[in-house]
Each structure stands twice: as structure tokens, then as C-alpha cells.
Amino acid sequence: MDAKALYQLSYGVYVVTCWDMGRPTGCTANSIMQITSSPATVAVSLNHKNYTNTVVRQTGKFAVSILSEDTDPSIIGRFGFQSGADTNKFDGLDYELKGYQPVVPGCGAYLVCEVIDQMETDTHTVFLAKVVDAEVANPKAVPMTYAYYHNVIKGKSPKNAPTYQPEEEPAKAAEDKRWVCSVCGYIYDGDTPFEELPEDWKCPICKQPKSVFQQK
Ligand code: FE
């Protein structure tokens, strides 16, 4: 089997959020699809290891923030490369509550959902949910596709993503090694040499400092 065939499936980039006993939490997701239009239902795949999975299971409710191409990419890193069990992923974010579910700033649209069924795989839960509210936050927004995230933003997939596949090691180039973020896998490709970036420069995806980058 050539697993690369699966790369030709298309996805968007979303943040699935929920309310965890007095605080908001959530995680980045890409495997979300509309199942029916009337009533509007969606299916969402979340890794068992994601704390959001636990909270959605307990509360039966979540929201989906649909990210657009101009959403700050650090939103993806903030929700995709750390755990909501031990961090407040909303810390410092100006979020809104919609149907008691948090919605991230800068999204193009959002859905508020109630779980009606769920199915388990070895690693992920597929939640089937009714859309109880939906709103277009920015009519001009161009929804971010997963391909855009990879090809334009140069983002990587967290290991918990349903579509994660280990990357092949790049061919060993004799010349320059690349600077890689050890937290999110972002590969620096700016025009300024990495060494000359200011000390307060941060990873554009996960906002970690320059010091977490390693040369590979
Ligand atoms: Fe990073």
C-alpha cells in the first residue's frame, strides 16, 4: 500500500473547542466533514490522547472554529502543539462564547455542535454531531485548506492528527543544514540567515523562542 495516496484527500484547518468545568480548552483538527445538510450534521475525528476528546466525551458539546488563510498561524500552534490538560490554551486570547462554547478570534466561521453518536478506532474517536448554531464571522475569509497550511505556511502535522504520517528524512545535503523547530517541526526558510534573526524572534507556528530550534 502506498500511504501517499492518502495525501490526495483534502482537509481544512479547524480548532475544536469546548468548555472544561469553568475554563475553555480545545485542539487543532483537520478531519472534520459535513455528513448531512438537513439536519446539519458533521463528523469530527479527535485523538484519544487529546484532552479535548475527554471533555467532548463528558459534555457532549463543542464548537468548531473554521480557520481562514489570514488567521494568525500561531493559533494553529497554540492549539496543536501543547496539551490542554496542563496549559490554558486560551491564555491571552480574546475569545467569544457562542452557545457556551469558546470560539477563537480571527476564524472565518464557526459551528456550535452537540454530539449525537460516537465511534471508536484504536487511536481516535469519531464524534457525530448536530450543528445547533452556525455563523459566518468574516464573509470575505478564504477557508484555510490543509494543503495551504503545509505548502504556504510550511506547517507540520502533530503526531495526534488523524492524517499524521512520519516524514521521510530529507536527503542529506552536504551543504547547509536546516533550522527546525523542536516543538512543532516548522523549518525556517526566511531570507535572513537564522543566526542573524533577533533574539526575540519566535517560531511563526508555535511562538516558541529561537532557542528551541535545532540544526538538522
Ligand atoms: Fe514551532
JSON list of C-alpha atoms and ligand atoms in Angstrom, two decimals:
[
{"chain": "A", "resi": 1, "resn": "MET", "atom": "CA", "xyz": [0.00, 0.00, 0.00]},
{"chain": "A", "resi": 2, "resn": "ASP", "atom": "CA", "xyz": [1.25, 3.47, -0.84]},
{"chain": "A", "resi": 3, "resn": "ALA", "atom": "CA", "xyz": [0.19, 5.68, 2.09]},
{"chain": "A", "resi": 4, "resn": "LYS", "atom": "CA", "xyz": [0.98, 8.74, -0.02]},
{"chain": "A", "resi": 5, "resn": "ALA", "atom": "CA", "xyz": [-2.32, 8.14, -1.83]},
{"chain": "A", "resi": 6, "resn": "LEU", "atom": "CA", "xyz": [-4.00, 9.40, 1.34]},
{"chain": "A", "resi": 7, "resn": "TYR", "atom": "CA", "xyz": [-2.22, 12.75, 0.88]},
{"chain": "A", "resi": 8, "resn": "GLN", "atom": "CA", "xyz": [-4.61, 13.38, -2.01]},
{"chain": "A", "resi": 9, "resn": "LEU", "atom": "CA", "xyz": [-7.58, 13.60, 0.33]},
{"chain": "A", "resi": 10, "resn": "SER", "atom": "CA", "xyz": [-8.44, 17.25, 1.10]},
{"chain": "A", "resi": 11, "resn": "TYR", "atom": "CA", "xyz": [-8.98, 18.83, 4.50]},
{"chain": "A", "resi": 12, "resn": "GLY", "atom": "CA", "xyz": [-9.45, 22.18, 6.17]},
{"chain": "A", "resi": 13, "resn": "VAL", "atom": "CA", "xyz": [-7.86, 23.54, 9.34]},
{"chain": "A", "resi": 14, "resn": "TYR", "atom": "CA", "xyz": [-10.06, 23.96, 12.39]},
{"chain": "A", "resi": 15, "resn": "VAL", "atom": "CA", "xyz": [-9.94, 24.46, 16.13]},
{"chain": "A", "resi": 16, "resn": "VAL", "atom": "CA", "xyz": [-12.36, 22.24, 18.06]},
{"chain": "A", "resi": 17, "resn": "THR", "atom": "CA", "xyz": [-13.15, 23.93, 21.36]},
{"chain": "A", "resi": 18, "resn": "CYS", "atom": "CA", "xyz": [-15.16, 23.06, 24.45]},
{"chain": "A", "resi": 19, "resn": "TRP", "atom": "CA", "xyz": [-15.87, 24.18, 27.97]},
{"chain": "A", "resi": 20, "resn": "ASP", "atom": "CA", "xyz": [-13.99, 22.26, 30.64]},
{"chain": "A", "resi": 21, "resn": "MET", "atom": "CA", "xyz": [-15.56, 22.91, 34.05]},
{"chain": "A", "resi": 22, "resn": "GLY", "atom": "CA", "xyz": [-15.09, 26.66, 34.16]},
{"chain": "A", "resi": 23, "resn": "ARG", "atom": "CA", "xyz": [-12.38, 27.11, 31.57]},
{"chain": "A", "resi": 24, "resn": "PRO", "atom": "CA", "xyz": [-12.13, 26.96, 27.80]},
{"chain": "A", "resi": 25, "resn": "THR", "atom": "CA", "xyz": [-9.93, 24.44, 26.03]},
{"chain": "A", "resi": 26, "resn": "GLY", "atom": "CA", "xyz": [-9.58, 22.98, 22.53]},
{"chain": "A", "resi": 27, "resn": "CYS", "atom": "CA", "xyz": [-7.31, 21.49, 19.91]},
{"chain": "A", "resi": 28, "resn": "THR", "atom": "CA", "xyz": [-6.41, 21.95, 16.27]},
{"chain": "A", "resi": 29, "resn": "ALA", "atom": "CA", "xyz": [-8.16, 19.48, 13.98]},
{"chain": "A", "resi": 30, "resn": "ASN", "atom": "CA", "xyz": [-8.21, 18.81, 10.27]},
{"chain": "A", "resi": 31, "resn": "SER", "atom": "CA", "xyz": [-10.51, 15.78, 9.93]},
{"chain": "A", "resi": 32, "resn": "ILE", "atom": "CA", "xyz": [-13.96, 17.37, 10.01]},
{"chain": "A", "resi": 33, "resn": "MET", "atom": "CA", "xyz": [-16.60, 16.81, 7.38]},
{"chain": "A", "resi": 34, "resn": "GLN", "atom": "CA", "xyz": [-20.22, 17.62, 6.83]},
{"chain": "A", "resi": 35, "resn": "ILE", "atom": "CA", "xyz": [-22.31, 14.44, 6.78]},
{"chain": "A", "resi": 36, "resn": "THR", "atom": "CA", "xyz": [-25.82, 15.75, 6.09]},
{"chain": "A", "resi": 37, "resn": "SER", "atom": "CA", "xyz": [-27.36, 19.17, 5.44]},
{"chain": "A", "resi": 38, "resn": "SER", "atom": "CA", "xyz": [-30.83, 18.75, 6.93]},
{"chain": "A", "resi": 39, "resn": "PRO", "atom": "CA", "xyz": [-30.48, 18.41, 9.80]},
{"chain": "A", "resi": 40, "resn": "ALA", "atom": "CA", "xyz": [-26.93, 19.75, 9.56]},
{"chain": "A", "resi": 41, "resn": "THR", "atom": "CA", "xyz": [-24.55, 17.17, 10.99]},
{"chain": "A", "resi": 42, "resn": "VAL", "atom": "CA", "xyz": [-20.77, 16.91, 11.00]},
{"chain": "A", "resi": 43, "resn": "ALA", "atom": "CA", "xyz": [-18.22, 14.24, 11.89]},
{"chain": "A", "resi": 44, "resn": "VAL", "atom": "CA", "xyz": [-15.09, 15.17, 13.82]},
{"chain": "A", "resi": 45, "resn": "SER", "atom": "CA", "xyz": [-12.11, 12.89, 14.49]},
{"chain": "A", "resi": 46, "resn": "LEU", "atom": "CA", "xyz": [-10.16, 13.52, 17.71]},
{"chain": "A", "resi": 47, "resn": "ASN", "atom": "CA", "xyz": [-7.22, 11.52, 19.10]},
{"chain": "A", "resi": 48, "resn": "HIS", "atom": "CA", "xyz": [-7.83, 9.69, 22.38]},
{"chain": "A", "resi": 49, "resn": "LYS", "atom": "CA", "xyz": [-4.75, 11.48, 23.76]},
{"chain": "A", "resi": 50, "resn": "ASN", "atom": "CA", "xyz": [-6.22, 14.93, 23.11]},
{"chain": "A", "resi": 51, "resn": "TYR", "atom": "CA", "xyz": [-7.65, 16.38, 26.29]},
{"chain": "A", "resi": 52, "resn": "THR", "atom": "CA", "xyz": [-10.41, 17.91, 24.14]},
{"chain": "A", "resi": 53, "resn": "ASN", "atom": "CA", "xyz": [-11.57, 14.36, 23.36]},
{"chain": "A", "resi": 54, "resn": "THR", "atom": "CA", "xyz": [-12.10, 13.73, 27.10]},
{"chain": "A", "resi": 55, "resn": "VAL", "atom": "CA", "xyz": [-14.05, 16.96, 27.59]},
{"chain": "A", "resi": 56, "resn": "VAL", "atom": "CA", "xyz": [-16.26, 16.48, 24.50]},
{"chain": "A", "resi": 57, "resn": "ARG", "atom": "CA", "xyz": [-16.98, 12.95, 25.68]},
{"chain": "A", "resi": 58, "resn": "GLN", "atom": "CA", "xyz": [-18.03, 14.28, 29.10]},
{"chain": "A", "resi": 59, "resn": "THR", "atom": "CA", "xyz": [-20.03, 17.32, 27.99]},
{"chain": "A", "resi": 60, "resn": "GLY", "atom": "CA", "xyz": [-21.34, 16.21, 24.58]},
{"chain": "A", "resi": 61, "resn": "LYS", "atom": "CA", "xyz": [-20.78, 19.72, 23.28]},
{"chain": "A", "resi": 62, "resn": "PHE", "atom": "CA", "xyz": [-18.15, 21.54, 21.25]},
{"chain": "A", "resi": 63, "resn": "ALA", "atom": "CA", "xyz": [-17.63, 24.34, 18.75]},
{"chain": "A", "resi": 64, "resn": "VAL", "atom": "CA", "xyz": [-15.64, 24.32, 15.53]},
{"chain": "A", "resi": 65, "resn": "SER", "atom": "CA", "xyz": [-13.76, 27.48, 14.57]},
{"chain": "A", "resi": 66, "resn": "ILE", "atom": "CA", "xyz": [-13.09, 27.35, 10.83]},
{"chain": "A", "resi": 67, "resn": "LEU", "atom": "CA", "xyz": [-9.73, 28.99, 10.21]},
{"chain": "A", "resi": 68, "resn": "SER", "atom": "CA", "xyz": [-9.07, 31.16, 7.19]},
{"chain": "A", "resi": 69, "resn": "GLU", "atom": "CA", "xyz": [-5.90, 31.89, 5.24]},
{"chain": "A", "resi": 70, "resn": "ASP", "atom": "CA", "xyz": [-5.40, 35.12, 7.16]},
{"chain": "A", "resi": 71, "resn": "THR", "atom": "CA", "xyz": [-5.94, 33.61, 10.62]},
{"chain": "A", "resi": 72, "resn": "ASP", "atom": "CA", "xyz": [-2.78, 34.11, 12.70]},
{"chain": "A", "resi": 73, "resn": "PRO", "atom": "CA", "xyz": [-0.88, 30.80, 12.20]},
{"chain": "A", "resi": 74, "resn": "SER", "atom": "CA", "xyz": [0.19, 30.87, 15.85]},
{"chain": "A", "resi": 75, "resn": "ILE", "atom": "CA", "xyz": [-3.44, 29.87, 16.63]},
{"chain": "A", "resi": 76, "resn": "ILE", "atom": "CA", "xyz": [-2.67, 26.52, 14.98]},
{"chain": "A", "resi": 77, "resn": "GLY", "atom": "CA", "xyz": [0.47, 26.03, 17.04]},
{"chain": "A", "resi": 78, "resn": "ARG", "atom": "CA", "xyz": [-1.15, 27.21, 20.26]},
{"chain": "A", "resi": 79, "resn": "PHE", "atom": "CA", "xyz": [-3.93, 24.62, 19.92]},
{"chain": "A", "resi": 80, "resn": "GLY", "atom": "CA", "xyz": [-1.99, 21.91, 18.08]},
{"chain": "A", "resi": 81, "resn": "PHE", "atom": "CA", "xyz": [1.36, 21.54, 19.79]},
{"chain": "A", "resi": 82, "resn": "GLN", "atom": "CA", "xyz": [0.64, 21.64, 23.53]},
{"chain": "A", "resi": 83, "resn": "SER", "atom": "CA", "xyz": [-1.79, 19.83, 25.83]},
{"chain": "A", "resi": 84, "resn": "GLY", "atom": "CA", "xyz": [-4.91, 21.44, 27.26]},
{"chain": "A", "resi": 85, "resn": "ALA", "atom": "CA", "xyz": [-4.60, 19.18, 30.33]},
{"chain": "A", "resi": 86, "resn": "ASP", "atom": "CA", "xyz": [-1.74, 21.25, 31.74]},
{"chain": "A", "resi": 87, "resn": "THR", "atom": "CA", "xyz": [-1.96, 24.58, 29.89]},
{"chain": "A", "resi": 88, "resn": "ASN", "atom": "CA", "xyz": [-4.65, 27.17, 29.36]},
{"chain": "A", "resi": 89, "resn": "LYS", "atom": "CA", "xyz": [-4.55, 27.35, 25.59]},
{"chain": "A", "resi": 90, "resn": "PHE", "atom": "CA", "xyz": [-6.80, 30.42, 25.66]},
{"chain": "A", "resi": 91, "resn": "ASP", "atom": "CA", "xyz": [-4.43, 32.37, 27.90]},
{"chain": "A", "resi": 92, "resn": "GLY", "atom": "CA", "xyz": [-4.21, 35.89, 26.46]},
{"chain": "A", "resi": 93, "resn": "LEU", "atom": "CA", "xyz": [-6.67, 35.15, 23.64]},
{"chain": "A", "resi": 94, "resn": "ASP", "atom": "CA", "xyz": [-9.66, 37.42, 23.15]},
{"chain": "A", "resi": 95, "resn": "TYR", "atom": "CA", "xyz": [-12.22, 34.66, 22.61]},
{"chain": "A", "resi": 96, "resn": "GLU", "atom": "CA", "xyz": [-16.02, 34.77, 22.49]},
{"chain": "A", "resi": 97, "resn": "LEU", "atom": "CA", "xyz": [-18.54, 32.33, 23.94]},
{"chain": "A", "resi": 98, "resn": "LYS", "atom": "CA", "xyz": [-21.13, 31.05, 21.47]},
{"chain": "A", "resi": 99, "resn": "GLY", "atom": "CA", "xyz": [-23.74, 28.72, 22.92]},
{"chain": "A", "resi": 100, "resn": "TYR", "atom": "CA", "xyz": [-21.41, 28.41, 25.97]},
{"chain": "A", "resi": 101, "resn": "GLN", "atom": "CA", "xyz": [-18.61, 27.15, 23.71]},
{"chain": "A", "resi": 102, "resn": "PRO", "atom": "CA", "xyz": [-15.47, 29.25, 23.11]},
{"chain": "A", "resi": 103, "resn": "VAL", "atom": "CA", "xyz": [-14.71, 30.44, 19.58]},
{"chain": "A", "resi": 104, "resn": "VAL", "atom": "CA", "xyz": [-11.20, 31.54, 18.60]},
{"chain": "A", "resi": 105, "resn": "PRO", "atom": "CA", "xyz": [-10.57, 35.06, 17.26]},
{"chain": "A", "resi": 106, "resn": "GLY", "atom": "CA", "xyz": [-9.87, 35.52, 13.56]},
{"chain": "A", "resi": 107, "resn": "CYS", "atom": "CA", "xyz": [-11.81, 32.50, 12.32]},
{"chain": "A", "resi": 108, "resn": "GLY", "atom": "CA", "xyz": [-13.87, 32.77, 9.14]},
{"chain": "A", "resi": 109, "resn": "ALA", "atom": "CA", "xyz": [-16.90, 30.98, 10.57]},
{"chain": "A", "resi": 110, "resn": "TYR", "atom": "CA", "xyz": [-17.90, 28.81, 13.48]},
{"chain": "A", "resi": 111, "resn": "LEU", "atom": "CA", "xyz": [-20.27, 25.93, 14.25]},
{"chain": "A", "resi": 112, "resn": "VAL", "atom": "CA", "xyz": [-21.76, 25.05, 17.63]},
{"chain": "A", "resi": 113, "resn": "CYS", "atom": "CA", "xyz": [-22.37, 21.30, 17.89]},
{"chain": "A", "resi": 114, "resn": "GLU", "atom": "CA", "xyz": [-23.98, 18.66, 20.09]},
{"chain": "A", "resi": 115, "resn": "VAL", "atom": "CA", "xyz": [-22.77, 15.07, 19.97]},
{"chain": "A", "resi": 116, "resn": "ILE", "atom": "CA", "xyz": [-25.39, 12.56, 18.82]},
{"chain": "A", "resi": 117, "resn": "ASP", "atom": "CA", "xyz": [-23.17, 9.49, 18.42]},
{"chain": "A", "resi": 118, "resn": "GLN", "atom": "CA", "xyz": [-19.57, 8.39, 18.52]},
{"chain": "A", "resi": 119, "resn": "MET", "atom": "CA", "xyz": [-17.42, 5.60, 17.13]},
{"chain": "A", "resi": 120, "resn": "GLU", "atom": "CA", "xyz": [-14.05, 4.39, 18.38]},
{"chain": "A", "resi": 121, "resn": "THR", "atom": "CA", "xyz": [-10.96, 3.44, 16.40]},
{"chain": "A", "resi": 122, "resn": "ASP", "atom": "CA", "xyz": [-7.70, 2.28, 18.02]},
{"chain": "A", "resi": 123, "resn": "THR", "atom": "CA", "xyz": [-6.43, 5.86, 18.25]},
{"chain": "A", "resi": 124, "resn": "HIS", "atom": "CA", "xyz": [-9.30, 8.25, 17.53]},
{"chain": "A", "resi": 125, "resn": "THR", "atom": "CA", "xyz": [-12.93, 8.90, 18.38]},
{"chain": "A", "resi": 126, "resn": "VAL", "atom": "CA", "xyz": [-15.20, 9.97, 15.54]},
{"chain": "A", "resi": 127, "resn": "PHE", "atom": "CA", "xyz": [-17.88, 12.23, 17.01]},
{"chain": "A", "resi": 128, "resn": "LEU", "atom": "CA", "xyz": [-21.08, 12.60, 15.01]},
{"chain": "A", "resi": 129, "resn": "ALA", "atom": "CA", "xyz": [-22.70, 15.89, 15.96]},
{"chain": "A", "resi": 130, "resn": "LYS", "atom": "CA", "xyz": [-25.72, 18.01, 15.19]},
{"chain": "A", "resi": 131, "resn": "VAL", "atom": "CA", "xyz": [-24.97, 21.64, 14.30]},
{"chain": "A", "resi": 132, "resn": "VAL", "atom": "CA", "xyz": [-27.17, 23.71, 16.62]},
{"chain": "A", "resi": 133, "resn": "ASP", "atom": "CA", "xyz": [-25.80, 27.12, 15.65]},
{"chain": "A", "resi": 134, "resn": "ALA", "atom": "CA", "xyz": [-23.53, 28.45, 12.92]},
{"chain": "A", "resi": 135, "resn": "GLU", "atom": "CA", "xyz": [-22.32, 31.88, 11.94]},
{"chain": "A", "resi": 136, "resn": "VAL", "atom": "CA", "xyz": [-20.10, 33.44, 9.29]},
{"chain": "A", "resi": 137, "resn": "ALA", "atom": "CA", "xyz": [-17.70, 35.66, 11.22]},
{"chain": "A", "resi": 138, "resn": "ASN", "atom": "CA", "xyz": [-15.90, 37.02, 8.15]},
{"chain": "A", "resi": 139, "resn": "PRO", "atom": "CA", "xyz": [-17.72, 36.76, 4.78]},
{"chain": "A", "resi": 140, "resn": "LYS", "atom": "CA", "xyz": [-14.52, 37.59, 2.89]},
{"chain": "A", "resi": 141, "resn": "ALA", "atom": "CA", "xyz": [-12.48, 34.88, 4.57]},
{"chain": "A", "resi": 142, "resn": "VAL", "atom": "CA", "xyz": [-10.89, 32.23, 2.36]},
{"chain": "A", "resi": 143, "resn": "PRO", "atom": "CA", "xyz": [-11.05, 28.96, 4.33]},
{"chain": "A", "resi": 144, "resn": "MET", "atom": "CA", "xyz": [-7.61, 27.57, 5.06]},
{"chain": "A", "resi": 145, "resn": "THR", "atom": "CA", "xyz": [-7.02, 24.17, 3.49]},
{"chain": "A", "resi": 146, "resn": "TYR", "atom": "CA", "xyz": [-4.60, 21.67, 4.96]},
{"chain": "A", "resi": 147, "resn": "ALA", "atom": "CA", "xyz": [-2.58, 21.96, 1.74]},
{"chain": "A", "resi": 148, "resn": "TYR", "atom": "CA", "xyz": [-2.25, 25.73, 2.29]},
{"chain": "A", "resi": 149, "resn": "TYR", "atom": "CA", "xyz": [-1.09, 25.12, 5.86]},
{"chain": "A", "resi": 150, "resn": "HIS", "atom": "CA", "xyz": [1.60, 22.71, 4.65]},
{"chain": "A", "resi": 151, "resn": "ASN", "atom": "CA", "xyz": [2.67, 24.41, 1.43]},
{"chain": "A", "resi": 152, "resn": "VAL", "atom": "CA", "xyz": [2.33, 28.12, 2.18]},
{"chain": "A", "resi": 153, "resn": "ILE", "atom": "CA", "xyz": [2.65, 28.39, 5.97]},
{"chain": "A", "resi": 154, "resn": "LYS", "atom": "CA", "xyz": [5.09, 25.44, 5.99]},
{"chain": "A", "resi": 155, "resn": "GLY", "atom": "CA", "xyz": [3.30, 23.93, 8.97]},
{"chain": "A", "resi": 156, "resn": "LYS", "atom": "CA", "xyz": [3.64, 20.34, 10.15]},
{"chain": "A", "resi": 157, "resn": "SER", "atom": "CA", "xyz": [1.16, 17.75, 11.45]},
{"chain": "A", "resi": 158, "resn": "PRO", "atom": "CA", "xyz": [1.18, 16.99, 15.17]},
{"chain": "A", "resi": 159, "resn": "LYS", "atom": "CA", "xyz": [1.54, 13.28, 15.91]},
{"chain": "A", "resi": 160, "resn": "ASN", "atom": "CA", "xyz": [-2.05, 13.18, 17.20]},
{"chain": "A", "resi": 161, "resn": "ALA", "atom": "CA", "xyz": [-3.52, 14.29, 13.85]},
{"chain": "A", "resi": 162, "resn": "PRO", "atom": "CA", "xyz": [-5.66, 11.63, 12.14]},
{"chain": "A", "resi": 163, "resn": "THR", "atom": "CA", "xyz": [-3.68, 12.21, 8.95]},
{"chain": "A", "resi": 164, "resn": "TYR", "atom": "CA", "xyz": [-0.21, 12.15, 10.56]},
{"chain": "A", "resi": 165, "resn": "GLN", "atom": "CA", "xyz": [2.48, 10.21, 8.72]},
{"chain": "A", "resi": 166, "resn": "PRO", "atom": "CA", "xyz": [6.12, 10.19, 9.76]},
{"chain": "A", "resi": 167, "resn": "GLU", "atom": "CA", "xyz": [8.11, 12.38, 7.41]},
{"chain": "A", "resi": 168, "resn": "GLU", "atom": "CA", "xyz": [10.85, 10.95, 5.33]},
{"chain": "A", "resi": 169, "resn": "GLU", "atom": "CA", "xyz": [14.27, 12.23, 6.29]},
{"chain": "A", "resi": 170, "resn": "PRO", "atom": "CA", "xyz": [15.36, 14.81, 3.73]},
{"chain": "A", "resi": 171, "resn": "ALA", "atom": "CA", "xyz": [18.21, 13.76, 1.50]},
{"chain": "A", "resi": 172, "resn": "LYS", "atom": "CA", "xyz": [21.41, 14.53, 3.33]},
{"chain": "A", "resi": 173, "resn": "ALA", "atom": "CA", "xyz": [22.59, 17.75, 1.79]},
{"chain": "A", "resi": 174, "resn": "ALA", "atom": "CA", "xyz": [26.28, 18.22, 2.19]},
{"chain": "A", "resi": 175, "resn": "GLU", "atom": "CA", "xyz": [25.88, 21.95, 2.46]},
{"chain": "A", "resi": 176, "resn": "ASP", "atom": "CA", "xyz": [23.60, 23.85, 4.81]},
{"chain": "A", "resi": 177, "resn": "LYS", "atom": "CA", "xyz": [21.64, 22.07, 7.46]},
{"chain": "A", "resi": 178, "resn": "ARG", "atom": "CA", "xyz": [18.20, 23.43, 8.16]},
{"chain": "A", "resi": 179, "resn": "TRP", "atom": "CA", "xyz": [16.95, 25.03, 11.38]},
{"chain": "A", "resi": 180, "resn": "VAL", "atom": "CA", "xyz": [13.94, 23.06, 12.62]},
{"chain": "A", "resi": 181, "resn": "CYS", "atom": "CA", "xyz": [11.59, 23.98, 15.49]},
{"chain": "A", "resi": 182, "resn": "SER", "atom": "CA", "xyz": [11.85, 21.13, 18.01]},
{"chain": "A", "resi": 183, "resn": "VAL", "atom": "CA", "xyz": [8.31, 21.84, 19.24]},
{"chain": "A", "resi": 184, "resn": "CYS", "atom": "CA", "xyz": [6.22, 21.98, 16.06]},
{"chain": "A", "resi": 185, "resn": "GLY", "atom": "CA", "xyz": [8.59, 20.89, 13.27]},
{"chain": "A", "resi": 186, "resn": "TYR", "atom": "CA", "xyz": [8.48, 24.19, 11.37]},
{"chain": "A", "resi": 187, "resn": "ILE", "atom": "CA", "xyz": [11.50, 24.53, 9.10]},
{"chain": "A", "resi": 188, "resn": "TYR", "atom": "CA", "xyz": [12.92, 28.05, 8.92]},
{"chain": "A", "resi": 189, "resn": "ASP", "atom": "CA", "xyz": [13.22, 29.23, 5.32]},
{"chain": "A", "resi": 190, "resn": "GLY", "atom": "CA", "xyz": [13.40, 33.01, 5.60]},
{"chain": "A", "resi": 191, "resn": "ASP", "atom": "CA", "xyz": [15.82, 35.18, 3.66]},
{"chain": "A", "resi": 192, "resn": "THR", "atom": "CA", "xyz": [17.70, 36.35, 6.76]},
{"chain": "A", "resi": 193, "resn": "PRO", "atom": "CA", "xyz": [20.23, 33.73, 7.93]},
{"chain": "A", "resi": 194, "resn": "PHE", "atom": "CA", "xyz": [18.82, 32.04, 11.05]},
{"chain": "A", "resi": 195, "resn": "GLU", "atom": "CA", "xyz": [21.81, 33.08, 13.16]},
{"chain": "A", "resi": 196, "resn": "GLU", "atom": "CA", "xyz": [21.13, 36.74, 12.36]},
{"chain": "A", "resi": 197, "resn": "LEU", "atom": "CA", "xyz": [17.49, 36.72, 13.48]},
{"chain": "A", "resi": 198, "resn": "PRO", "atom": "CA", "xyz": [16.85, 38.92, 16.53]},
{"chain": "A", "resi": 199, "resn": "GLU", "atom": "CA", "xyz": [16.94, 37.16, 19.90]},
{"chain": "A", "resi": 200, "resn": "ASP", "atom": "CA", "xyz": [13.24, 37.86, 20.48]},
{"chain": "A", "resi": 201, "resn": "TRP", "atom": "CA", "xyz": [12.28, 36.20, 17.17]},
{"chain": "A", "resi": 202, "resn": "LYS", "atom": "CA", "xyz": [9.71, 33.45, 17.66]},
{"chain": "A", "resi": 203, "resn": "CYS", "atom": "CA", "xyz": [8.55, 30.41, 15.70]},
{"chain": "A", "resi": 204, "resn": "PRO", "atom": "CA", "xyz": [5.66, 31.65, 13.49]},
{"chain": "A", "resi": 205, "resn": "ILE", "atom": "CA", "xyz": [3.68, 28.47, 14.11]},
{"chain": "A", "resi": 206, "resn": "CYS", "atom": "CA", "xyz": [4.03, 27.71, 17.83]},
{"chain": "A", "resi": 207, "resn": "LYS", "atom": "CA", "xyz": [5.56, 31.00, 19.10]},
{"chain": "A", "resi": 208, "resn": "GLN", "atom": "CA", "xyz": [8.39, 29.24, 20.92]},
{"chain": "A", "resi": 209, "resn": "PRO", "atom": "CA", "xyz": [11.69, 31.15, 21.13]},
{"chain": "A", "resi": 210, "resn": "LYS", "atom": "CA", "xyz": [14.67, 30.84, 18.80]},
{"chain": "A", "resi": 211, "resn": "SER", "atom": "CA", "xyz": [16.40, 28.64, 21.40]},
{"chain": "A", "resi": 212, "resn": "VAL", "atom": "CA", "xyz": [14.11, 25.65, 20.71]},
{"chain": "A", "resi": 213, "resn": "PHE", "atom": "CA", "xyz": [15.35, 25.45, 17.10]},
{"chain": "A", "resi": 214, "resn": "GLN", "atom": "CA", "xyz": [17.85, 22.74, 16.23]},
{"chain": "A", "resi": 215, "resn": "GLN", "atom": "CA", "xyz": [20.01, 22.36, 13.18]},
{"chain": "A", "resi": 216, "resn": "LYS", "atom": "CA", "xyz": [19.25, 19.15, 11.28]},
{"chain": "B", "resi": 1, "resn": "FE", "atom": "FE", "xyz": [7.38, 25.90, 16.39]}
]
